[in-house]
Amino acid sequence: MTVAFLRLLGFTLLGYLLFLPAFMREKPLRALTALVVNLMFPLYSITRYGMSWEGALAAGGSWLIWFFIIGTATLLIQYILARQVIRLPRFSREIRDENRGEFLLLFAIHNAGYIPLPILQAIAPPELTVYMFSYVLAFQLIFWSLVVSVIEGGGVSLRFRINMPLFGLLFGLLLAATGWYKLIPEGLRRPAESVSAYAMDGILVVLGGILAGIPRHRLGAHREFGAFIAIRQFGFPALMLGVFVILRMIFDPGGLFPAEPLQLSDTWRWLQLVFVLEAAVPPATNLAIATKAFGSEEQLHYAGTGLILTYLASAAGIPLFVILALLI
């Protein structure tokens, strides 16, 4: 697990330093972003579906459906919670009207895949990755419609938008479910599996590049982010951990403080890990990409400030809550 966190932080820092010069954030960063988002991540989804599909079905194929439902419900709950938080006196006084949409998105739209997947890949059973693809599929189906409508100021409006990450998830699901993945010649399949293994590293480098472009003088300009981080990055995952500890005390005969390594048969343990990790991750990196494409410069700076502050906080929060979720 330590290696997974160091890898995550290392590649993000590499991207930050690599794209710190302004000229590197023009064509080079755009080209790398297009490569990772439109090729590497779809390829990762296709190959991981194919490699782990049979094991996931054997362990419980119904979880594929449940994780899609869980992913949808998580975004809905977080959006409702964000609407309540923004009404608190502390936030209603300090958040400017033009920043309310971005604040809602920062709270409600979490990094569902790019951070959890490499962590779970390192510390959890491989079949869990396939279940997580259903979670990410639900996220992708909602993201580009809900986020764009909020950024453009039109409220919440779900409009289906196809994109390459979503295509990769759907195509990978089709190949795995029909058995067609095995029909791909090994001379093509093996190199694709090897190349796609670097997709998660690539998206972290892109994240570092995006964060490098955020004006650092703005980091202290919005006082509401202090309370935001306390609630979203620490209070929310702590609440989720507490809920699952209670549920495990009621339903899990294995009890608390397990001594054995995490296995797929330990249903309540890996459910606890997934829910706590998803609660602890910072906002989605795609928020910066979507805001740059559909919003104003002010919206981008506000969202970017929230991203960089929450990612700094999550460097401490994610290891803390993942360790607690595994040990308790």
Short mmCIF file of C-alpha atoms in Angstrom, two decimals:
data_model
loop_
_atom_site.label_atom_id
_atom_site.label_comp_id
_atom_site.label_asym_id
_atom_site.label_seq_id
_atom_site.Cartn_x
_atom_site.Cartn_y
_atom_site.Cartn_z
CA MET A 1 0.00 0.00 0.00
CA THR A 2 2.88 2.37 0.78
CA VAL A 3 4.26 1.78 -2.69
CA ALA A 4 0.85 2.59 -4.21
CA PHE A 5 0.64 5.93 -2.39
CA LEU A 6 4.23 6.87 -3.20
CA ARG A 7 3.59 6.03 -6.84
CA LEU A 8 0.45 8.18 -6.85
CA LEU A 9 2.20 11.16 -5.26
CA GLY A 10 5.35 10.68 -7.32
CA PHE A 11 3.66 10.75 -10.72
CA THR A 12 1.48 13.72 -9.73
CA LEU A 13 4.59 15.62 -8.59
CA LEU A 14 6.36 14.63 -11.81
CA GLY A 15 3.51 16.11 -13.85
CA TYR A 16 3.51 19.26 -11.72
CA LEU A 17 7.25 19.84 -12.21
CA LEU A 18 7.23 18.83 -15.88
CA PHE A 19 4.45 21.26 -16.78
CA LEU A 20 5.38 24.08 -14.42
CA PRO A 21 6.88 26.12 -17.32
CA ALA A 22 4.02 27.94 -19.06
CA PHE A 23 5.03 26.81 -22.57
CA MET A 24 4.74 23.15 -21.49
CA ARG A 25 1.09 23.65 -20.54
CA GLU A 26 0.14 24.58 -24.09
CA LYS A 27 0.49 21.96 -26.81
CA PRO A 28 2.48 19.35 -24.81
CA LEU A 29 -0.08 19.10 -21.96
CA ARG A 30 -3.03 19.12 -24.35
CA ALA A 31 -1.43 16.34 -26.40
CA LEU A 32 -0.68 14.22 -23.33
CA THR A 33 -4.19 14.76 -21.96
CA ALA A 34 -5.73 13.66 -25.27
CA LEU A 35 -3.49 10.58 -25.39
CA VAL A 36 -4.25 9.45 -21.84
CA VAL A 37 -7.98 10.25 -21.79
CA ASN A 38 -8.85 9.16 -25.32
CA LEU A 39 -6.54 6.15 -25.74
CA MET A 40 -4.81 4.92 -22.58
CA PHE A 41 -7.78 4.92 -20.21
CA PRO A 42 -10.20 3.29 -22.70
CA LEU A 43 -7.54 0.65 -23.40
CA TYR A 44 -7.13 0.10 -19.67
CA SER A 45 -10.86 -0.47 -19.25
CA ILE A 46 -11.02 -2.91 -22.17
CA THR A 47 -8.07 -5.02 -21.06
CA ARG A 48 -8.96 -5.09 -17.34
CA TYR A 49 -12.51 -6.14 -18.12
CA GLY A 50 -11.19 -8.96 -20.30
CA MET A 51 -8.48 -10.09 -17.86
CA SER A 52 -10.66 -10.24 -14.73
CA TRP A 53 -14.19 -10.82 -16.03
CA GLU A 54 -14.45 -14.55 -15.35
CA GLY A 55 -13.06 -14.21 -11.82
CA ALA A 56 -15.50 -11.41 -11.05
CA LEU A 57 -18.47 -13.43 -12.32
CA ALA A 58 -17.39 -16.50 -10.37
CA ALA A 59 -17.10 -14.44 -7.19
CA GLY A 60 -20.52 -12.82 -7.65
CA GLY A 61 -21.68 -11.35 -10.93
CA SER A 62 -24.55 -9.50 -9.27
CA TRP A 63 -21.99 -7.08 -7.81
CA LEU A 64 -21.53 -5.64 -11.31
CA ILE A 65 -25.13 -4.43 -11.17
CA TRP A 66 -24.94 -3.38 -7.54
CA PHE A 67 -21.84 -1.27 -8.11
CA PHE A 68 -23.56 0.57 -10.96
CA ILE A 69 -26.44 1.34 -8.59
CA ILE A 70 -24.02 2.32 -5.82
CA GLY A 71 -22.13 4.66 -8.15
CA THR A 72 -25.33 6.41 -9.20
CA ALA A 73 -26.61 6.65 -5.63
CA THR A 74 -23.29 8.01 -4.36
CA LEU A 75 -23.34 10.95 -6.75
CA LEU A 76 -26.98 11.68 -5.91
CA ILE A 77 -26.35 11.60 -2.15
CA GLN A 78 -23.27 13.80 -2.44
CA TYR A 79 -25.14 16.32 -4.59
CA ILE A 80 -28.00 16.50 -2.09
CA LEU A 81 -25.50 16.85 0.77
CA ALA A 82 -23.66 19.59 -1.14
CA ARG A 83 -26.91 21.52 -1.56
CA GLN A 84 -27.44 21.39 2.21
CA VAL A 85 -23.85 22.36 3.04
CA ILE A 86 -23.91 25.44 0.81
CA ARG A 87 -26.94 26.70 2.77
CA LEU A 88 -24.98 26.73 6.06
CA PRO A 89 -24.35 30.30 7.27
CA ARG A 90 -20.57 29.88 7.02
CA PHE A 91 -20.73 29.06 3.31
CA SER A 92 -23.72 31.18 2.29
CA ARG A 93 -21.87 34.28 3.54
CA GLU A 94 -18.46 33.57 2.02
CA ILE A 95 -19.19 31.95 -1.37
CA ARG A 96 -19.75 34.43 -4.16
CA ASP A 97 -22.79 33.85 -6.36
CA GLU A 98 -20.67 33.18 -9.44
CA ASN A 99 -18.79 30.40 -7.61
CA ARG A 100 -21.75 28.47 -6.19
CA GLY A 101 -22.00 26.05 -9.10
CA GLU A 102 -18.31 25.16 -8.91
CA PHE A 103 -18.55 24.72 -5.11
CA LEU A 104 -21.44 22.27 -5.56
CA LEU A 105 -19.48 20.29 -8.14
CA LEU A 106 -16.31 20.19 -6.03
CA PHE A 107 -18.32 18.70 -3.17
CA ALA A 108 -20.52 16.33 -5.17
CA ILE A 109 -18.30 15.05 -8.01
CA HIS A 110 -15.46 12.99 -6.57
CA ASN A 111 -12.51 11.28 -8.25
CA ALA A 112 -14.33 7.99 -8.75
CA GLY A 113 -11.71 6.12 -10.77
CA TYR A 114 -8.36 7.76 -11.44
CA ILE A 115 -7.25 7.63 -7.78
CA PRO A 116 -9.22 4.67 -6.32
CA LEU A 117 -8.39 2.25 -9.16
CA PRO A 118 -4.58 2.27 -8.80
CA ILE A 119 -4.90 2.04 -5.00
CA LEU A 120 -7.36 -0.87 -5.11
CA GLN A 121 -5.30 -2.52 -7.83
CA ALA A 122 -2.37 -2.57 -5.40
CA ILE A 123 -4.12 -3.70 -2.19
CA ALA A 124 -7.40 -5.45 -3.12
CA PRO A 125 -8.40 -8.65 -4.99
CA PRO A 126 -8.24 -8.17 -8.80
CA GLU A 127 -11.93 -9.02 -9.26
CA LEU A 128 -12.81 -5.88 -7.32
CA THR A 129 -11.39 -3.79 -10.17
CA VAL A 130 -14.07 -5.16 -12.51
CA TYR A 131 -16.78 -4.30 -10.01
CA MET A 132 -15.34 -0.80 -9.78
CA PHE A 133 -15.66 -0.39 -13.55
CA SER A 134 -19.44 -0.55 -13.06
CA TYR A 135 -19.12 2.21 -10.46
CA VAL A 136 -17.02 4.30 -12.87
CA LEU A 137 -19.46 3.55 -15.71
CA ALA A 138 -22.30 5.11 -13.72
CA PHE A 139 -20.05 8.08 -12.96
CA GLN A 140 -19.15 8.59 -16.62
CA LEU A 141 -22.78 8.37 -17.78
CA ILE A 142 -23.74 11.18 -15.40
CA PHE A 143 -20.61 13.33 -15.36
CA TRP A 144 -20.59 15.01 -18.75
CA SER A 145 -24.27 15.88 -18.61
CA LEU A 146 -24.68 17.04 -15.01
CA VAL A 147 -21.36 18.86 -14.77
CA VAL A 148 -21.65 20.73 -18.06
CA SER A 149 -25.21 21.87 -17.30
CA VAL A 150 -24.13 23.28 -13.89
CA ILE A 151 -21.05 25.02 -15.32
CA GLU A 152 -23.12 26.64 -18.04
CA GLY A 153 -25.57 27.90 -15.42
CA GLY A 154 -28.56 25.93 -16.56
CA GLY A 155 -29.08 23.89 -13.40
CA VAL A 156 -29.17 20.11 -13.36
CA SER A 157 -30.07 18.63 -16.74
CA LEU A 158 -29.10 15.10 -17.78
CA ARG A 159 -28.10 14.91 -21.42
CA PHE A 160 -26.30 11.80 -22.61
CA ARG A 161 -22.84 12.60 -24.00
CA ILE A 162 -20.54 9.92 -25.43
CA ASN A 163 -16.78 10.23 -24.88
CA MET A 164 -13.80 7.93 -25.25
CA PRO A 165 -13.52 6.85 -21.56
CA LEU A 166 -17.20 5.94 -21.59
CA PHE A 167 -16.78 4.16 -24.94
CA GLY A 168 -13.88 2.14 -23.49
CA LEU A 169 -15.98 1.03 -20.54
CA LEU A 170 -18.93 0.03 -22.71
CA PHE A 171 -16.79 -1.70 -25.35
CA GLY A 172 -14.75 -3.51 -22.71
CA LEU A 173 -17.96 -4.70 -21.07
CA LEU A 174 -19.23 -5.97 -24.42
CA LEU A 175 -16.02 -7.86 -25.25
CA ALA A 176 -15.78 -9.43 -21.80
CA ALA A 177 -19.46 -10.37 -21.44
CA THR A 178 -19.64 -12.01 -24.89
CA GLY A 179 -16.30 -13.80 -24.61
CA TRP A 180 -15.01 -11.97 -27.70
CA TYR A 181 -12.03 -10.65 -25.73
CA LYS A 182 -10.48 -14.12 -25.80
CA LEU A 183 -10.79 -14.17 -29.59
CA ILE A 184 -8.37 -11.26 -29.93
CA PRO A 185 -4.99 -12.66 -31.11
CA GLU A 186 -2.50 -12.92 -28.28
CA GLY A 187 -0.01 -10.92 -30.33
CA LEU A 188 -2.36 -7.95 -30.00
CA ARG A 189 -3.87 -8.67 -26.61
CA ARG A 190 -0.65 -9.02 -24.59
CA PRO A 191 0.97 -5.77 -25.81
CA ALA A 192 -2.31 -3.91 -25.20
CA GLU A 193 -2.46 -5.24 -21.64
CA SER A 194 1.15 -4.19 -21.02
CA VAL A 195 0.71 -0.69 -22.45
CA SER A 196 -2.60 -0.07 -20.67
CA ALA A 197 -0.97 -0.79 -17.31
CA TYR A 198 0.56 2.69 -17.51
CA ALA A 199 -2.77 4.48 -18.01
CA MET A 200 -3.20 5.28 -14.32
CA ASP A 201 0.31 6.72 -14.15
CA GLY A 202 -0.41 8.88 -17.19
CA ILE A 203 -3.58 10.38 -15.75
CA LEU A 204 -1.68 11.31 -12.57
CA VAL A 205 0.95 13.13 -14.65
CA VAL A 206 -1.87 15.02 -16.42
CA LEU A 207 -3.36 15.91 -13.03
CA GLY A 208 -0.02 17.33 -11.93
CA GLY A 209 0.14 19.39 -15.13
CA ILE A 210 -3.34 20.82 -14.57
CA LEU A 211 -2.51 21.74 -10.98
CA ALA A 212 0.71 23.43 -12.15
CA GLY A 213 -1.41 25.91 -14.11
CA ILE A 214 -3.43 27.11 -11.12
CA PRO A 215 -2.33 30.61 -10.00
CA ARG A 216 -0.72 30.08 -6.60
CA HIS A 217 -1.57 33.57 -5.38
CA ARG A 218 -5.25 32.54 -5.34
CA LEU A 219 -4.82 29.65 -2.89
CA GLY A 220 -5.68 31.84 0.11
CA ALA A 221 -8.30 33.97 -1.64
CA HIS A 222 -11.32 31.83 -0.73
CA ARG A 223 -11.73 31.31 3.01
CA GLU A 224 -14.57 28.82 2.56
CA PHE A 225 -12.15 26.13 1.39
CA GLY A 226 -10.83 25.61 4.94
CA ALA A 227 -14.22 24.49 6.23
CA PHE A 228 -14.88 22.70 2.94
CA ILE A 229 -11.78 20.51 3.39
CA ALA A 230 -12.64 19.78 7.02
CA ILE A 231 -16.12 18.57 6.07
CA ARG A 232 -15.54 16.96 2.67
CA GLN A 233 -12.07 15.43 2.99
CA PHE A 234 -12.13 14.42 6.67
CA GLY A 235 -15.63 14.59 8.15
CA PHE A 236 -17.36 12.74 5.32
CA PRO A 237 -14.98 9.73 5.15
CA ALA A 238 -14.95 9.56 8.97
CA LEU A 239 -18.76 9.36 8.92
CA MET A 240 -18.64 6.66 6.23
CA LEU A 241 -16.11 4.66 8.24
CA GLY A 242 -18.28 4.92 11.34
CA VAL A 243 -21.36 3.73 9.44
CA PHE A 244 -19.53 0.65 8.12
CA VAL A 245 -18.00 -0.19 11.48
CA ILE A 246 -21.53 -0.30 12.90
CA LEU A 247 -22.81 -2.36 9.95
CA ARG A 248 -19.95 -4.84 10.29
CA MET A 249 -20.59 -5.19 14.02
CA ILE A 250 -24.17 -6.12 13.15
CA PHE A 251 -23.75 -8.28 10.05
CA ASP A 252 -20.13 -9.49 9.85
CA PRO A 253 -19.45 -12.56 12.01
CA GLY A 254 -15.70 -12.03 11.60
CA GLY A 255 -15.86 -8.98 13.84
CA LEU A 256 -13.56 -5.99 13.95
CA PHE A 257 -9.76 -5.78 13.74
CA PRO A 258 -9.25 -8.70 11.32
CA ALA A 259 -5.83 -10.32 11.34
CA GLU A 260 -6.03 -11.89 7.86
CA PRO A 261 -5.21 -10.12 4.56
CA LEU A 262 -8.17 -8.79 2.60
CA GLN A 263 -9.83 -11.43 0.39
CA LEU A 264 -12.80 -11.29 -1.97
CA SER A 265 -14.76 -13.54 0.39
CA ASP A 266 -14.57 -10.77 3.04
CA THR A 267 -17.52 -8.92 1.54
CA TRP A 268 -18.09 -6.39 4.32
CA ARG A 269 -14.38 -5.62 4.58
CA TRP A 270 -13.88 -4.71 0.93
CA LEU A 271 -17.20 -2.88 0.81
CA GLN A 272 -15.98 -0.82 3.75
CA LEU A 273 -12.68 -0.16 1.95
CA VAL A 274 -14.41 0.94 -1.28
CA PHE A 275 -16.94 3.25 0.40
CA VAL A 276 -14.40 4.88 2.71
CA LEU A 277 -11.86 5.33 -0.10
CA GLU A 278 -14.46 6.86 -2.43
CA ALA A 279 -15.52 9.20 0.38
CA ALA A 280 -11.91 10.26 1.05
CA VAL A 281 -10.82 11.01 -2.52
CA PRO A 282 -10.71 14.65 -3.67
CA PRO A 283 -12.89 16.10 -6.45
CA ALA A 284 -12.67 14.68 -9.98
CA THR A 285 -9.76 15.86 -12.14
CA ASN A 286 -12.20 16.05 -15.06
CA LEU A 287 -13.81 19.04 -13.35
CA ALA A 288 -10.83 21.13 -14.42
CA ILE A 289 -11.05 19.79 -17.97
CA ALA A 290 -14.81 20.40 -18.19
CA THR A 291 -14.57 23.87 -16.63
CA LYS A 292 -11.80 24.86 -19.04
CA ALA A 293 -13.95 23.69 -21.96
CA PHE A 294 -17.35 25.11 -20.92
CA GLY A 295 -16.75 27.74 -18.23
CA SER A 296 -15.13 31.12 -17.74
CA GLU A 297 -11.58 31.90 -16.61
CA GLU A 298 -12.93 32.84 -13.16
CA GLN A 299 -14.77 29.53 -12.88
CA LEU A 300 -11.62 27.64 -13.89
CA HIS A 301 -9.50 29.46 -11.32
CA TYR A 302 -12.03 28.83 -8.55
CA ALA A 303 -12.40 25.13 -9.41
CA GLY A 304 -8.64 24.80 -9.80
CA THR A 305 -8.01 26.41 -6.41
CA GLY A 306 -10.43 23.95 -4.81
CA LEU A 307 -8.75 21.06 -6.61
CA ILE A 308 -5.21 21.89 -5.59
CA LEU A 309 -6.17 22.50 -1.92
CA THR A 310 -8.22 19.30 -1.66
CA TYR A 311 -5.51 17.24 -3.35
CA LEU A 312 -2.97 18.56 -0.85
CA ALA A 313 -5.33 17.62 1.99
CA SER A 314 -6.03 14.20 0.50
CA ALA A 315 -2.31 13.39 0.54
CA ALA A 316 -2.81 13.00 4.29
CA GLY A 317 -6.47 11.98 4.34
CA ILE A 318 -6.42 9.10 1.87
CA PRO A 319 -3.60 7.10 3.53
CA LEU A 320 -5.18 7.71 6.95
CA PHE A 321 -8.64 6.48 6.01
CA VAL A 322 -7.46 3.59 3.83
CA ILE A 323 -5.32 2.30 6.70
CA LEU A 324 -8.22 2.65 9.13
CA ALA A 325 -10.59 0.93 6.68
CA LEU A 326 -8.19 -2.02 6.36
CA LEU A 327 -7.32 -2.34 10.06
CA ILE A 328 -10.68 -1.84 11.78
#
